[in-house]
Amino acid sequence: MIPTTLDLTADPQGIARAADLLRQGLLVAFATETVYGLGGDARSGSAVAAIYEAKGRPSFNPLIAHVASVQAAQRFVQWSDQAQMLADAFWPGPLTLVLPLREGNGISTLVTAGLDTLAVRVPAHHTARALLAEFDGPVAAPSANPSGQISPTNAEHVRAGLGGRIAAILDDGPCGVGLESTIVGLAEEPTLLRPGGVALEQIEAVLNARLHLHQSGDLLTAPGQLQSHYAPDAPVRLNARTRQGDEVLLGFGPVECDLNLSAKGDVTEAASNLFAALHKLNESGRPIAVSPIPNTNLGAAINDRLCRAAAPRDS
């Protein structure tokens, strides 16, 4: 246990302190536009091992390396024309690319779970970018929560799940997107490995090609592919029109419910509210029912997270 998890403000002094902690091989949670990430030096095996330990995360589940720029990404992975097209369109932003590692990349094999590819992203959030620039290196950063539980979209969520396990939390308020990044594999044919903050339709439009879809039985090549993930403590029932028993209802659109992701039926608003709403309803200790959500654009990413939240739990 860490004696005290520091609360740092996202100002120049707090960012400098956070970068110094990362240089010492310690863990810092920080805001991104998607969710709060749990950062450690991606070149340090001991720092990355500490991420797995703090989260209770399976070591066969790869991590995303966050970098400050396209040029920084190119130091670690083999770049391609398709990678450049997607980076031009969506970086900085909520898109992760999985590409073959470069020779002599220096990334800890714990980040890649022993694979010959690396998931890499340039975040858009100003605090994340400032931290990466100050640290001047790749930061491995899965979501800052115990493995398999609801992703954190504010500092309070991080503190509740990881307080006493990490060195510091760099607090910059709630996250804007509220869903993890979309992950696209480019090591072979372009593949959607995880839906997220950039819609499938947008990516296909940029590439002028259909993406192959990752199947449940395929090898784990990116974060967020475990069947049971993003899960509250209580059972989750999907596509619910009404409550059953003592359930609480998470609504979408103009429905009577305990908490509404978007009363006007806006999937972008729903995505930004999803994890905070699950945290709130989880506090009730009651089963959670969820209204139907359209499976288009960001709705596909919302439904992906909800299906994993509702999946049978790993024993």
PDB file of C-alpha atoms in Angstrom:
ATOM      1  CA  MET A   1       0.000   0.000   0.000  1.00  0.00           C
ATOM      2  CA  ILE A   2       1.071   3.607  -0.685  1.00  0.00           C
ATOM      3  CA  PRO A   3       1.079   5.606   2.604  1.00  0.00           C
ATOM      4  CA  THR A   4      -0.743   8.516   0.947  1.00  0.00           C
ATOM      5  CA  THR A   5      -2.120   8.946  -2.551  1.00  0.00           C
ATOM      6  CA  LEU A   6      -1.368  12.568  -3.390  1.00  0.00           C
ATOM      7  CA  ASP A   7      -4.083  14.819  -4.794  1.00  0.00           C
ATOM      8  CA  LEU A   8      -2.478  17.012  -7.453  1.00  0.00           C
ATOM      9  CA  THR A   9      -4.096  19.963  -9.201  1.00  0.00           C
ATOM     10  CA  ALA A  10      -3.762  20.077 -12.989  1.00  0.00           C
ATOM     11  CA  ASP A  11      -1.662  23.258 -12.997  1.00  0.00           C
ATOM     12  CA  PRO A  12       2.004  23.560 -14.051  1.00  0.00           C
ATOM     13  CA  GLN A  13       3.236  22.674 -10.566  1.00  0.00           C
ATOM     14  CA  GLY A  14       0.965  19.644 -10.287  1.00  0.00           C
ATOM     15  CA  ILE A  15       1.872  18.430 -13.772  1.00  0.00           C
ATOM     16  CA  ALA A  16       5.606  18.811 -13.038  1.00  0.00           C
ATOM     17  CA  ARG A  17       5.186  16.838  -9.802  1.00  0.00           C
ATOM     18  CA  ALA A  18       3.252  14.112 -11.608  1.00  0.00           C
ATOM     19  CA  ALA A  19       5.956  13.823 -14.287  1.00  0.00           C
ATOM     20  CA  ASP A  20       8.628  13.558 -11.578  1.00  0.00           C
ATOM     21  CA  LEU A  21       6.702  10.716  -9.916  1.00  0.00           C
ATOM     22  CA  LEU A  22       6.516   8.909 -13.269  1.00  0.00           C
ATOM     23  CA  ARG A  23      10.301   9.283 -13.665  1.00  0.00           C
ATOM     24  CA  GLN A  24      10.681   7.611 -10.266  1.00  0.00           C
ATOM     25  CA  GLY A  25       8.758   4.588 -11.576  1.00  0.00           C
ATOM     26  CA  LEU A  26       5.613   5.441  -9.594  1.00  0.00           C
ATOM     27  CA  LEU A  27       2.001   5.469 -10.797  1.00  0.00           C
ATOM     28  CA  VAL A  28      -0.087   8.568 -11.476  1.00  0.00           C
ATOM     29  CA  ALA A  29      -3.749   8.678 -12.501  1.00  0.00           C
ATOM     30  CA  PHE A  30      -4.549  11.512 -14.900  1.00  0.00           C
ATOM     31  CA  ALA A  31      -7.460  12.843 -16.918  1.00  0.00           C
ATOM     32  CA  THR A  32      -7.815  12.160 -20.625  1.00  0.00           C
ATOM     33  CA  GLU A  33     -10.712  13.052 -22.906  1.00  0.00           C
ATOM     34  CA  THR A  34     -11.958   9.444 -22.630  1.00  0.00           C
ATOM     35  CA  VAL A  35     -11.535   8.231 -19.026  1.00  0.00           C
ATOM     36  CA  TYR A  36      -8.928   8.667 -16.290  1.00  0.00           C
ATOM     37  CA  GLY A  37      -5.800   6.654 -17.072  1.00  0.00           C
ATOM     38  CA  LEU A  38      -3.421   4.979 -14.635  1.00  0.00           C
ATOM     39  CA  GLY A  39      -0.014   6.014 -15.926  1.00  0.00           C
ATOM     40  CA  GLY A  40       3.393   4.434 -15.557  1.00  0.00           C
ATOM     41  CA  ASP A  41       6.620   4.639 -17.571  1.00  0.00           C
ATOM     42  CA  ALA A  42       6.052   2.253 -20.507  1.00  0.00           C
ATOM     43  CA  ARG A  43       9.809   1.571 -20.689  1.00  0.00           C
ATOM     44  CA  SER A  44      10.050   0.382 -17.078  1.00  0.00           C
ATOM     45  CA  GLY A  45       9.137  -3.231 -16.368  1.00  0.00           C
ATOM     46  CA  SER A  46       8.745  -2.523 -12.663  1.00  0.00           C
ATOM     47  CA  ALA A  47       6.446   0.452 -13.277  1.00  0.00           C
ATOM     48  CA  VAL A  48       4.260  -1.534 -15.670  1.00  0.00           C
ATOM     49  CA  ALA A  49       4.178  -4.482 -13.260  1.00  0.00           C
ATOM     50  CA  ALA A  50       2.947  -2.041 -10.608  1.00  0.00           C
ATOM     51  CA  ILE A  51       0.064  -1.049 -12.921  1.00  0.00           C
ATOM     52  CA  TYR A  52      -1.017  -4.682 -13.201  1.00  0.00           C
ATOM     53  CA  GLU A  53      -0.681  -5.119  -9.439  1.00  0.00           C
ATOM     54  CA  ALA A  54      -2.614  -1.957  -8.543  1.00  0.00           C
ATOM     55  CA  LYS A  55      -5.471  -2.848 -10.900  1.00  0.00           C
ATOM     56  CA  GLY A  56      -5.433  -6.606 -10.292  1.00  0.00           C
ATOM     57  CA  ARG A  57      -5.251  -6.827 -14.100  1.00  0.00           C
ATOM     58  CA  PRO A  58      -4.410 -10.074 -15.954  1.00  0.00           C
ATOM     59  CA  SER A  59      -0.899  -9.773 -17.401  1.00  0.00           C
ATOM     60  CA  PHE A  60      -2.031 -11.273 -20.718  1.00  0.00           C
ATOM     61  CA  ASN A  61      -4.177  -8.166 -21.326  1.00  0.00           C
ATOM     62  CA  PRO A  62      -2.104  -5.559 -23.263  1.00  0.00           C
ATOM     63  CA  LEU A  63      -1.866  -1.878 -22.355  1.00  0.00           C
ATOM     64  CA  ILE A  64      -2.015   1.312 -24.446  1.00  0.00           C
ATOM     65  CA  ALA A  65       1.092   3.494 -24.650  1.00  0.00           C
ATOM     66  CA  HIS A  66       0.196   7.189 -24.650  1.00  0.00           C
ATOM     67  CA  VAL A  67       2.591   9.499 -26.483  1.00  0.00           C
ATOM     68  CA  ALA A  68       2.760  13.224 -27.171  1.00  0.00           C
ATOM     69  CA  SER A  69       2.813  13.219 -30.990  1.00  0.00           C
ATOM     70  CA  VAL A  70       2.816  11.214 -34.214  1.00  0.00           C
ATOM     71  CA  GLN A  71       6.591  11.602 -34.298  1.00  0.00           C
ATOM     72  CA  ALA A  72       6.824  10.062 -30.833  1.00  0.00           C
ATOM     73  CA  ALA A  73       4.650   7.130 -31.906  1.00  0.00           C
ATOM     74  CA  GLN A  74       6.878   6.500 -34.908  1.00  0.00           C
ATOM     75  CA  ARG A  75       9.819   5.899 -32.563  1.00  0.00           C
ATOM     76  CA  PHE A  76       8.118   2.783 -31.212  1.00  0.00           C
ATOM     77  CA  VAL A  77       6.041   1.287 -34.043  1.00  0.00           C
ATOM     78  CA  GLN A  78       6.356   0.595 -37.759  1.00  0.00           C
ATOM     79  CA  TRP A  79       4.337   3.339 -39.402  1.00  0.00           C
ATOM     80  CA  SER A  80       2.151   2.886 -42.473  1.00  0.00           C
ATOM     81  CA  ASP A  81       0.139   4.937 -44.950  1.00  0.00           C
ATOM     82  CA  GLN A  82      -3.101   3.814 -43.284  1.00  0.00           C
ATOM     83  CA  ALA A  83      -1.751   4.818 -39.872  1.00  0.00           C
ATOM     84  CA  GLN A  84      -0.920   8.257 -41.250  1.00  0.00           C
ATOM     85  CA  MET A  85      -4.411   8.649 -42.728  1.00  0.00           C
ATOM     86  CA  LEU A  86      -6.054   7.834 -39.406  1.00  0.00           C
ATOM     87  CA  ALA A  87      -3.617   9.964 -37.411  1.00  0.00           C
ATOM     88  CA  ASP A  88      -4.261  12.925 -39.718  1.00  0.00           C
ATOM     89  CA  ALA A  89      -8.004  12.510 -39.209  1.00  0.00           C
ATOM     90  CA  PHE A  90      -8.284  11.622 -35.512  1.00  0.00           C
ATOM     91  CA  TRP A  91      -5.084  12.443 -33.593  1.00  0.00           C
ATOM     92  CA  PRO A  92      -4.924  13.868 -31.070  1.00  0.00           C
ATOM     93  CA  GLY A  93      -8.111  12.125 -30.005  1.00  0.00           C
ATOM     94  CA  PRO A  94      -9.887   8.958 -28.813  1.00  0.00           C
ATOM     95  CA  LEU A  95      -8.364   6.534 -31.344  1.00  0.00           C
ATOM     96  CA  THR A  96      -5.725   3.881 -30.581  1.00  0.00           C
ATOM     97  CA  LEU A  97      -3.714   2.204 -33.332  1.00  0.00           C
ATOM     98  CA  VAL A  98      -2.135  -1.245 -32.965  1.00  0.00           C
ATOM     99  CA  LEU A  99       0.993  -1.523 -35.119  1.00  0.00           C
ATOM    100  CA  PRO A 100       4.092  -3.762 -35.324  1.00  0.00           C
ATOM    101  CA  LEU A 101       6.883  -2.817 -32.928  1.00  0.00           C
ATOM    102  CA  ARG A 102      10.043  -1.219 -34.248  1.00  0.00           C
ATOM    103  CA  GLU A 103      13.415  -2.848 -33.616  1.00  0.00           C
ATOM    104  CA  GLY A 104      14.996  -1.537 -30.413  1.00  0.00           C
ATOM    105  CA  ASN A 105      11.772   0.124 -29.306  1.00  0.00           C
ATOM    106  CA  GLY A 106      12.577   0.025 -25.582  1.00  0.00           C
ATOM    107  CA  ILE A 107       8.968  -0.669 -24.563  1.00  0.00           C
ATOM    108  CA  SER A 108       8.532  -3.135 -21.701  1.00  0.00           C
ATOM    109  CA  THR A 109       7.218  -6.510 -22.883  1.00  0.00           C
ATOM    110  CA  LEU A 110       4.670  -6.264 -20.070  1.00  0.00           C
ATOM    111  CA  VAL A 111       2.984  -3.415 -21.990  1.00  0.00           C
ATOM    112  CA  THR A 112       2.509  -5.602 -25.063  1.00  0.00           C
ATOM    113  CA  ALA A 113       1.767  -8.810 -23.092  1.00  0.00           C
ATOM    114  CA  GLY A 114       4.595 -10.381 -25.090  1.00  0.00           C
ATOM    115  CA  LEU A 115       3.048  -9.586 -28.482  1.00  0.00           C
ATOM    116  CA  ASP A 116       5.026  -8.086 -31.365  1.00  0.00           C
ATOM    117  CA  THR A 117       2.590  -5.173 -31.661  1.00  0.00           C
ATOM    118  CA  LEU A 118       1.971  -2.041 -29.607  1.00  0.00           C
ATOM    119  CA  ALA A 119      -1.268  -0.143 -28.988  1.00  0.00           C
ATOM    120  CA  VAL A 120      -0.445   3.565 -29.176  1.00  0.00           C
ATOM    121  CA  ARG A 121      -2.477   6.768 -28.842  1.00  0.00           C
ATOM    122  CA  VAL A 122      -2.016  10.544 -28.846  1.00  0.00           C
ATOM    123  CA  PRO A 123      -4.644  11.890 -26.427  1.00  0.00           C
ATOM    124  CA  ALA A 124      -6.400  15.209 -26.999  1.00  0.00           C
ATOM    125  CA  HIS A 125      -6.928  16.252 -23.365  1.00  0.00           C
ATOM    126  CA  HIS A 126      -4.800  19.288 -22.498  1.00  0.00           C
ATOM    127  CA  THR A 127      -3.675  17.871 -19.145  1.00  0.00           C
ATOM    128  CA  ALA A 128      -2.685  14.519 -20.623  1.00  0.00           C
ATOM    129  CA  ARG A 129      -0.756  16.282 -23.381  1.00  0.00           C
ATOM    130  CA  ALA A 130       0.974  18.582 -20.900  1.00  0.00           C
ATOM    131  CA  LEU A 131       1.945  15.602 -18.728  1.00  0.00           C
ATOM    132  CA  LEU A 132       3.311  13.651 -21.702  1.00  0.00           C
ATOM    133  CA  ALA A 133       5.319  16.661 -22.848  1.00  0.00           C
ATOM    134  CA  GLU A 134       6.720  17.231 -19.352  1.00  0.00           C
ATOM    135  CA  PHE A 135       7.543  13.545 -18.881  1.00  0.00           C
ATOM    136  CA  ASP A 136       8.976  13.277 -22.429  1.00  0.00           C
ATOM    137  CA  GLY A 137       8.355   9.564 -22.832  1.00  0.00           C
ATOM    138  CA  PRO A 138       5.713   6.895 -23.456  1.00  0.00           C
ATOM    139  CA  VAL A 139       3.192   6.363 -20.660  1.00  0.00           C
ATOM    140  CA  ALA A 140       1.341   3.060 -20.351  1.00  0.00           C
ATOM    141  CA  ALA A 141      -2.118   3.973 -19.086  1.00  0.00           C
ATOM    142  CA  PRO A 142      -5.102   1.646 -18.815  1.00  0.00           C
ATOM    143  CA  SER A 143      -8.223   2.992 -17.132  1.00  0.00           C
ATOM    144  CA  ALA A 144      -7.576   3.957 -13.513  1.00  0.00           C
ATOM    145  CA  ASN A 145      -9.859   1.448 -11.812  1.00  0.00           C
ATOM    146  CA  PRO A 146      -9.633  -2.083 -10.407  1.00  0.00           C
ATOM    147  CA  SER A 147      -9.595  -4.512 -13.328  1.00  0.00           C
ATOM    148  CA  GLY A 148     -13.005  -5.430 -14.710  1.00  0.00           C
ATOM    149  CA  GLN A 149     -14.867  -2.720 -12.799  1.00  0.00           C
ATOM    150  CA  ILE A 150     -16.489   0.474 -14.060  1.00  0.00           C
ATOM    151  CA  SER A 151     -14.084   2.891 -15.745  1.00  0.00           C
ATOM    152  CA  PRO A 152     -13.472   6.204 -13.915  1.00  0.00           C
ATOM    153  CA  THR A 153     -14.569   9.507 -15.407  1.00  0.00           C
ATOM    154  CA  ASN A 154     -13.603  11.752 -12.485  1.00  0.00           C
ATOM    155  CA  ALA A 155     -10.974  11.835  -9.741  1.00  0.00           C
ATOM    156  CA  GLU A 156     -13.439  10.649  -7.082  1.00  0.00           C
ATOM    157  CA  HIS A 157     -13.971   7.387  -8.993  1.00  0.00           C
ATOM    158  CA  VAL A 158     -10.194   6.862  -9.091  1.00  0.00           C
ATOM    159  CA  ARG A 159      -9.800   7.590  -5.387  1.00  0.00           C
ATOM    160  CA  ALA A 160     -12.576   5.165  -4.465  1.00  0.00           C
ATOM    161  CA  GLY A 161     -11.013   2.343  -6.464  1.00  0.00           C
ATOM    162  CA  LEU A 162      -7.254   2.902  -6.202  1.00  0.00           C
ATOM    163  CA  GLY A 163      -6.660   5.218  -3.238  1.00  0.00           C
ATOM    164  CA  GLY A 164      -3.691   3.903  -1.270  1.00  0.00           C
ATOM    165  CA  ARG A 165      -2.461   1.834  -4.229  1.00  0.00           C
ATOM    166  CA  ILE A 166      -0.982   4.591  -6.417  1.00  0.00           C
ATOM    167  CA  ALA A 167       1.272   7.584  -5.863  1.00  0.00           C
ATOM    168  CA  ALA A 168      -0.976  10.403  -7.069  1.00  0.00           C
ATOM    169  CA  ILE A 169      -4.135  11.534  -8.842  1.00  0.00           C
ATOM    170  CA  LEU A 170      -3.824  14.505 -11.212  1.00  0.00           C
ATOM    171  CA  ASP A 171      -7.319  15.936 -10.933  1.00  0.00           C
ATOM    172  CA  ASP A 172      -8.764  17.893 -13.848  1.00  0.00           C
ATOM    173  CA  GLY A 173     -12.489  17.351 -13.400  1.00  0.00           C
ATOM    174  CA  PRO A 174     -14.783  15.070 -15.407  1.00  0.00           C
ATOM    175  CA  CYS A 175     -13.802  13.508 -18.731  1.00  0.00           C
ATOM    176  CA  GLY A 176     -15.535  14.786 -21.853  1.00  0.00           C
ATOM    177  CA  VAL A 177     -15.946  11.706 -24.073  1.00  0.00           C
ATOM    178  CA  GLY A 178     -16.611   9.266 -21.236  1.00  0.00           C
ATOM    179  CA  LEU A 179     -15.838   6.128 -23.284  1.00  0.00           C
ATOM    180  CA  GLU A 180     -12.432   4.578 -23.898  1.00  0.00           C
ATOM    181  CA  SER A 181     -10.746   5.041 -27.236  1.00  0.00           C
ATOM    182  CA  THR A 182     -11.635   3.085 -30.339  1.00  0.00           C
ATOM    183  CA  ILE A 183      -8.870   0.568 -31.119  1.00  0.00           C
ATOM    184  CA  VAL A 184      -7.969  -0.280 -34.715  1.00  0.00           C
ATOM    185  CA  GLY A 185      -5.426  -2.970 -35.570  1.00  0.00           C
ATOM    186  CA  LEU A 186      -3.214  -2.214 -38.555  1.00  0.00           C
ATOM    187  CA  ALA A 187      -0.647  -5.017 -38.230  1.00  0.00           C
ATOM    188  CA  GLU A 188      -2.492  -6.976 -40.944  1.00  0.00           C
ATOM    189  CA  GLU A 189      -5.855  -6.087 -42.474  1.00  0.00           C
ATOM    190  CA  PRO A 190      -7.490  -3.079 -40.771  1.00  0.00           C
ATOM    191  CA  THR A 191      -9.521  -4.487 -37.865  1.00  0.00           C
ATOM    192  CA  LEU A 192     -11.835  -2.928 -35.311  1.00  0.00           C
ATOM    193  CA  LEU A 193     -10.470  -4.389 -32.082  1.00  0.00           C
ATOM    194  CA  ARG A 194     -12.646  -2.318 -29.734  1.00  0.00           C
ATOM    195  CA  PRO A 195     -15.357   0.245 -30.482  1.00  0.00           C
ATOM    196  CA  GLY A 196     -15.023   3.539 -28.635  1.00  0.00           C
ATOM    197  CA  GLY A 197     -14.874   7.306 -28.920  1.00  0.00           C
ATOM    198  CA  VAL A 198     -14.478   7.387 -32.723  1.00  0.00           C
ATOM    199  CA  ALA A 199     -17.290   5.680 -34.634  1.00  0.00           C
ATOM    200  CA  LEU A 200     -16.645   2.770 -37.004  1.00  0.00           C
ATOM    201  CA  GLU A 201     -18.352   4.653 -39.818  1.00  0.00           C
ATOM    202  CA  GLN A 202     -15.926   7.576 -39.486  1.00  0.00           C
ATOM    203  CA  ILE A 203     -12.878   5.309 -39.650  1.00  0.00           C
ATOM    204  CA  GLU A 204     -14.157   3.408 -42.675  1.00  0.00           C
ATOM    205  CA  ALA A 205     -14.860   6.698 -44.433  1.00  0.00           C
ATOM    206  CA  VAL A 206     -11.255   7.856 -43.948  1.00  0.00           C
ATOM    207  CA  LEU A 207      -9.752   4.525 -45.080  1.00  0.00           C
ATOM    208  CA  ASN A 208     -12.340   4.090 -47.842  1.00  0.00           C
ATOM    209  CA  ALA A 209     -12.523   0.448 -46.768  1.00  0.00           C
ATOM    210  CA  ARG A 210     -14.565  -1.811 -44.512  1.00  0.00           C
ATOM    211  CA  LEU A 211     -12.929  -2.844 -41.243  1.00  0.00           C
ATOM    212  CA  HIS A 212     -12.635  -6.482 -40.273  1.00  0.00           C
ATOM    213  CA  LEU A 213     -14.409  -7.057 -36.937  1.00  0.00           C
ATOM    214  CA  HIS A 214     -12.632  -8.743 -34.029  1.00  0.00           C
ATOM    215  CA  GLN A 215     -14.356 -11.987 -33.009  1.00  0.00           C
ATOM    216  CA  SER A 216     -14.807 -13.165 -29.426  1.00  0.00           C
ATOM    217  CA  GLY A 217     -12.599 -16.225 -29.950  1.00  0.00           C
ATOM    218  CA  ASP A 218      -9.704 -14.270 -31.488  1.00  0.00           C
ATOM    219  CA  LEU A 219      -6.398 -13.716 -29.702  1.00  0.00           C
ATOM    220  CA  LEU A 220      -6.369 -10.825 -27.202  1.00  0.00           C
ATOM    221  CA  THR A 221      -4.445  -8.115 -29.065  1.00  0.00           C
ATOM    222  CA  ALA A 222      -5.743  -4.948 -27.378  1.00  0.00           C
ATOM    223  CA  PRO A 223      -7.221  -3.739 -24.092  1.00  0.00           C
ATOM    224  CA  GLY A 224     -10.934  -4.062 -23.336  1.00  0.00           C
ATOM    225  CA  GLN A 225     -11.477  -7.403 -25.115  1.00  0.00           C
ATOM    226  CA  LEU A 226     -12.161  -9.560 -22.057  1.00  0.00           C
ATOM    227  CA  GLN A 227     -15.732 -10.838 -22.086  1.00  0.00           C
ATOM    228  CA  SER A 228     -16.559  -9.561 -18.579  1.00  0.00           C
ATOM    229  CA  HIS A 229     -15.331  -5.997 -18.210  1.00  0.00           C
ATOM    230  CA  TYR A 230     -16.486  -2.541 -17.072  1.00  0.00           C
ATOM    231  CA  ALA A 231     -18.730  -4.369 -14.604  1.00  0.00           C
ATOM    232  CA  PRO A 232     -20.667  -3.002 -11.590  1.00  0.00           C
ATOM    233  CA  ASP A 233     -20.929  -5.199  -8.509  1.00  0.00           C
ATOM    234  CA  ALA A 234     -24.624  -5.903  -9.171  1.00  0.00           C
ATOM    235  CA  PRO A 235     -26.061  -7.836 -12.143  1.00  0.00           C
ATOM    236  CA  VAL A 236     -26.867  -5.858 -15.294  1.00  0.00           C
ATOM    237  CA  ARG A 237     -29.871  -6.596 -17.552  1.00  0.00           C
ATOM    238  CA  LEU A 238     -29.939  -5.064 -21.022  1.00  0.00           C
ATOM    239  CA  ASN A 239     -32.712  -3.888 -23.375  1.00  0.00           C
ATOM    240  CA  ALA A 240     -35.098  -3.411 -20.464  1.00  0.00           C
ATOM    241  CA  ARG A 241     -38.384  -1.587 -21.054  1.00  0.00           C
ATOM    242  CA  THR A 242     -39.402  -1.629 -17.378  1.00  0.00           C
ATOM    243  CA  ARG A 243     -37.949  -2.514 -13.996  1.00  0.00           C
ATOM    244  CA  GLN A 244     -38.204  -6.041 -12.602  1.00  0.00           C
ATOM    245  CA  GLY A 245     -38.155  -6.727  -8.872  1.00  0.00           C
ATOM    246  CA  ASP A 246     -35.938  -4.255  -7.033  1.00  0.00           C
ATOM    247  CA  GLU A 247     -33.951  -3.167 -10.099  1.00  0.00           C
ATOM    248  CA  VAL A 248     -32.906   0.405 -10.784  1.00  0.00           C
ATOM    249  CA  LEU A 249     -33.419   1.494 -14.392  1.00  0.00           C
ATOM    250  CA  LEU A 250     -30.760   3.303 -16.404  1.00  0.00           C
ATOM    251  CA  GLY A 251     -32.740   5.037 -19.123  1.00  0.00           C
ATOM    252  CA  PHE A 252     -32.171   6.368 -22.613  1.00  0.00           C
ATOM    253  CA  GLY A 253     -34.623   8.705 -24.291  1.00  0.00           C
ATOM    254  CA  PRO A 254     -37.993   9.803 -22.896  1.00  0.00           C
ATOM    255  CA  VAL A 255     -38.565   6.992 -20.376  1.00  0.00           C
ATOM    256  CA  GLU A 256     -39.409   6.849 -16.684  1.00  0.00           C
ATOM    257  CA  CYS A 257     -36.202   5.762 -14.982  1.00  0.00           C
ATOM    258  CA  ASP A 258     -33.920   6.222 -11.986  1.00  0.00           C
ATOM    259  CA  LEU A 259     -31.144   7.855 -14.019  1.00  0.00           C
ATOM    260  CA  ASN A 260     -31.092   8.830 -17.689  1.00  0.00           C
ATOM    261  CA  LEU A 261     -28.066   8.680 -19.981  1.00  0.00           C
ATOM    262  CA  SER A 262     -29.744  11.133 -22.372  1.00  0.00           C
ATOM    263  CA  ALA A 263     -33.394  12.111 -22.049  1.00  0.00           C
ATOM    264  CA  LYS A 264     -33.287  13.477 -25.614  1.00  0.00           C
ATOM    265  CA  GLY A 265     -31.861  10.231 -27.007  1.00  0.00           C
ATOM    266  CA  ASP A 266     -28.424  11.608 -27.963  1.00  0.00           C
ATOM    267  CA  VAL A 267     -25.832   8.792 -28.099  1.00  0.00           C
ATOM    268  CA  THR A 268     -22.905  11.228 -27.746  1.00  0.00           C
ATOM    269  CA  GLU A 269     -24.377  12.596 -24.514  1.00  0.00           C
ATOM    270  CA  ALA A 270     -25.124   9.040 -23.385  1.00  0.00           C
ATOM    271  CA  ALA A 271     -21.518   7.981 -24.009  1.00  0.00           C
ATOM    272  CA  SER A 272     -20.163  10.828 -21.897  1.00  0.00           C
ATOM    273  CA  ASN A 273     -22.532   9.905 -19.035  1.00  0.00           C
ATOM    274  CA  LEU A 274     -22.270   6.091 -19.168  1.00  0.00           C
ATOM    275  CA  PHE A 275     -19.595   5.244 -16.618  1.00  0.00           C
ATOM    276  CA  ALA A 276     -20.550   7.995 -14.165  1.00  0.00           C
ATOM    277  CA  ALA A 277     -24.149   6.712 -14.278  1.00  0.00           C
ATOM    278  CA  LEU A 278     -23.054   3.112 -13.672  1.00  0.00           C
ATOM    279  CA  HIS A 279     -20.944   4.263 -10.713  1.00  0.00           C
ATOM    280  CA  LYS A 280     -23.957   6.124  -9.283  1.00  0.00           C
ATOM    281  CA  LEU A 281     -26.387   3.223  -9.684  1.00  0.00           C
ATOM    282  CA  ASN A 282     -23.816   0.752  -8.387  1.00  0.00           C
ATOM    283  CA  GLU A 283     -23.916   2.604  -5.057  1.00  0.00           C
ATOM    284  CA  SER A 284     -27.532   1.477  -4.600  1.00  0.00           C
ATOM    285  CA  GLY A 285     -26.464  -2.168  -4.361  1.00  0.00           C
ATOM    286  CA  ARG A 286     -29.497  -3.113  -6.492  1.00  0.00           C
ATOM    287  CA  PRO A 287     -29.566  -4.899  -9.861  1.00  0.00           C
ATOM    288  CA  ILE A 288     -29.320  -2.545 -12.838  1.00  0.00           C
ATOM    289  CA  ALA A 289     -31.620  -2.645 -15.843  1.00  0.00           C
ATOM    290  CA  VAL A 290     -30.705  -0.628 -18.956  1.00  0.00           C
ATOM    291  CA  SER A 291     -32.998   0.759 -21.640  1.00  0.00           C
ATOM    292  CA  PRO A 292     -32.364  -0.189 -25.294  1.00  0.00           C
ATOM    293  CA  ILE A 293     -29.774   1.995 -27.021  1.00  0.00           C
ATOM    294  CA  PRO A 294     -29.434   2.280 -30.819  1.00  0.00           C
ATOM    295  CA  ASN A 295     -26.447   0.302 -32.105  1.00  0.00           C
ATOM    296  CA  THR A 296     -25.204   3.021 -34.475  1.00  0.00           C
ATOM    297  CA  ASN A 297     -22.265   5.437 -34.272  1.00  0.00           C
ATOM    298  CA  LEU A 298     -21.240   5.826 -30.582  1.00  0.00           C
ATOM    299  CA  GLY A 299     -24.220   3.671 -29.647  1.00  0.00           C
ATOM    300  CA  ALA A 300     -22.206   0.653 -30.808  1.00  0.00           C
ATOM    301  CA  ALA A 301     -19.442   1.481 -28.326  1.00  0.00           C
ATOM    302  CA  ILE A 302     -21.976   2.029 -25.519  1.00  0.00           C
ATOM    303  CA  ASN A 303     -23.585  -1.346 -26.229  1.00  0.00           C
ATOM    304  CA  ASP A 304     -20.165  -3.019 -26.334  1.00  0.00           C
ATOM    305  CA  ARG A 305     -19.401  -1.746 -22.816  1.00  0.00           C
ATOM    306  CA  LEU A 306     -22.860  -2.683 -21.543  1.00  0.00           C
ATOM    307  CA  CYS A 307     -22.634  -6.211 -22.973  1.00  0.00           C
ATOM    308  CA  ARG A 308     -19.315  -6.702 -21.184  1.00  0.00           C
ATOM    309  CA  ALA A 309     -20.766  -5.250 -17.970  1.00  0.00           C
ATOM    310  CA  ALA A 310     -23.655  -7.719 -18.217  1.00  0.00           C
ATOM    311  CA  ALA A 311     -21.525 -10.755 -19.150  1.00  0.00           C
ATOM    312  CA  PRO A 312     -21.033 -13.668 -16.735  1.00  0.00           C
ATOM    313  CA  ARG A 313     -18.242 -12.790 -14.289  1.00  0.00           C
ATOM    314  CA  ASP A 314     -14.897 -14.540 -14.400  1.00  0.00           C
ATOM    315  CA  SER A 315     -14.496 -16.931 -11.488  1.00  0.00           C
TER     316      SER A 315
END
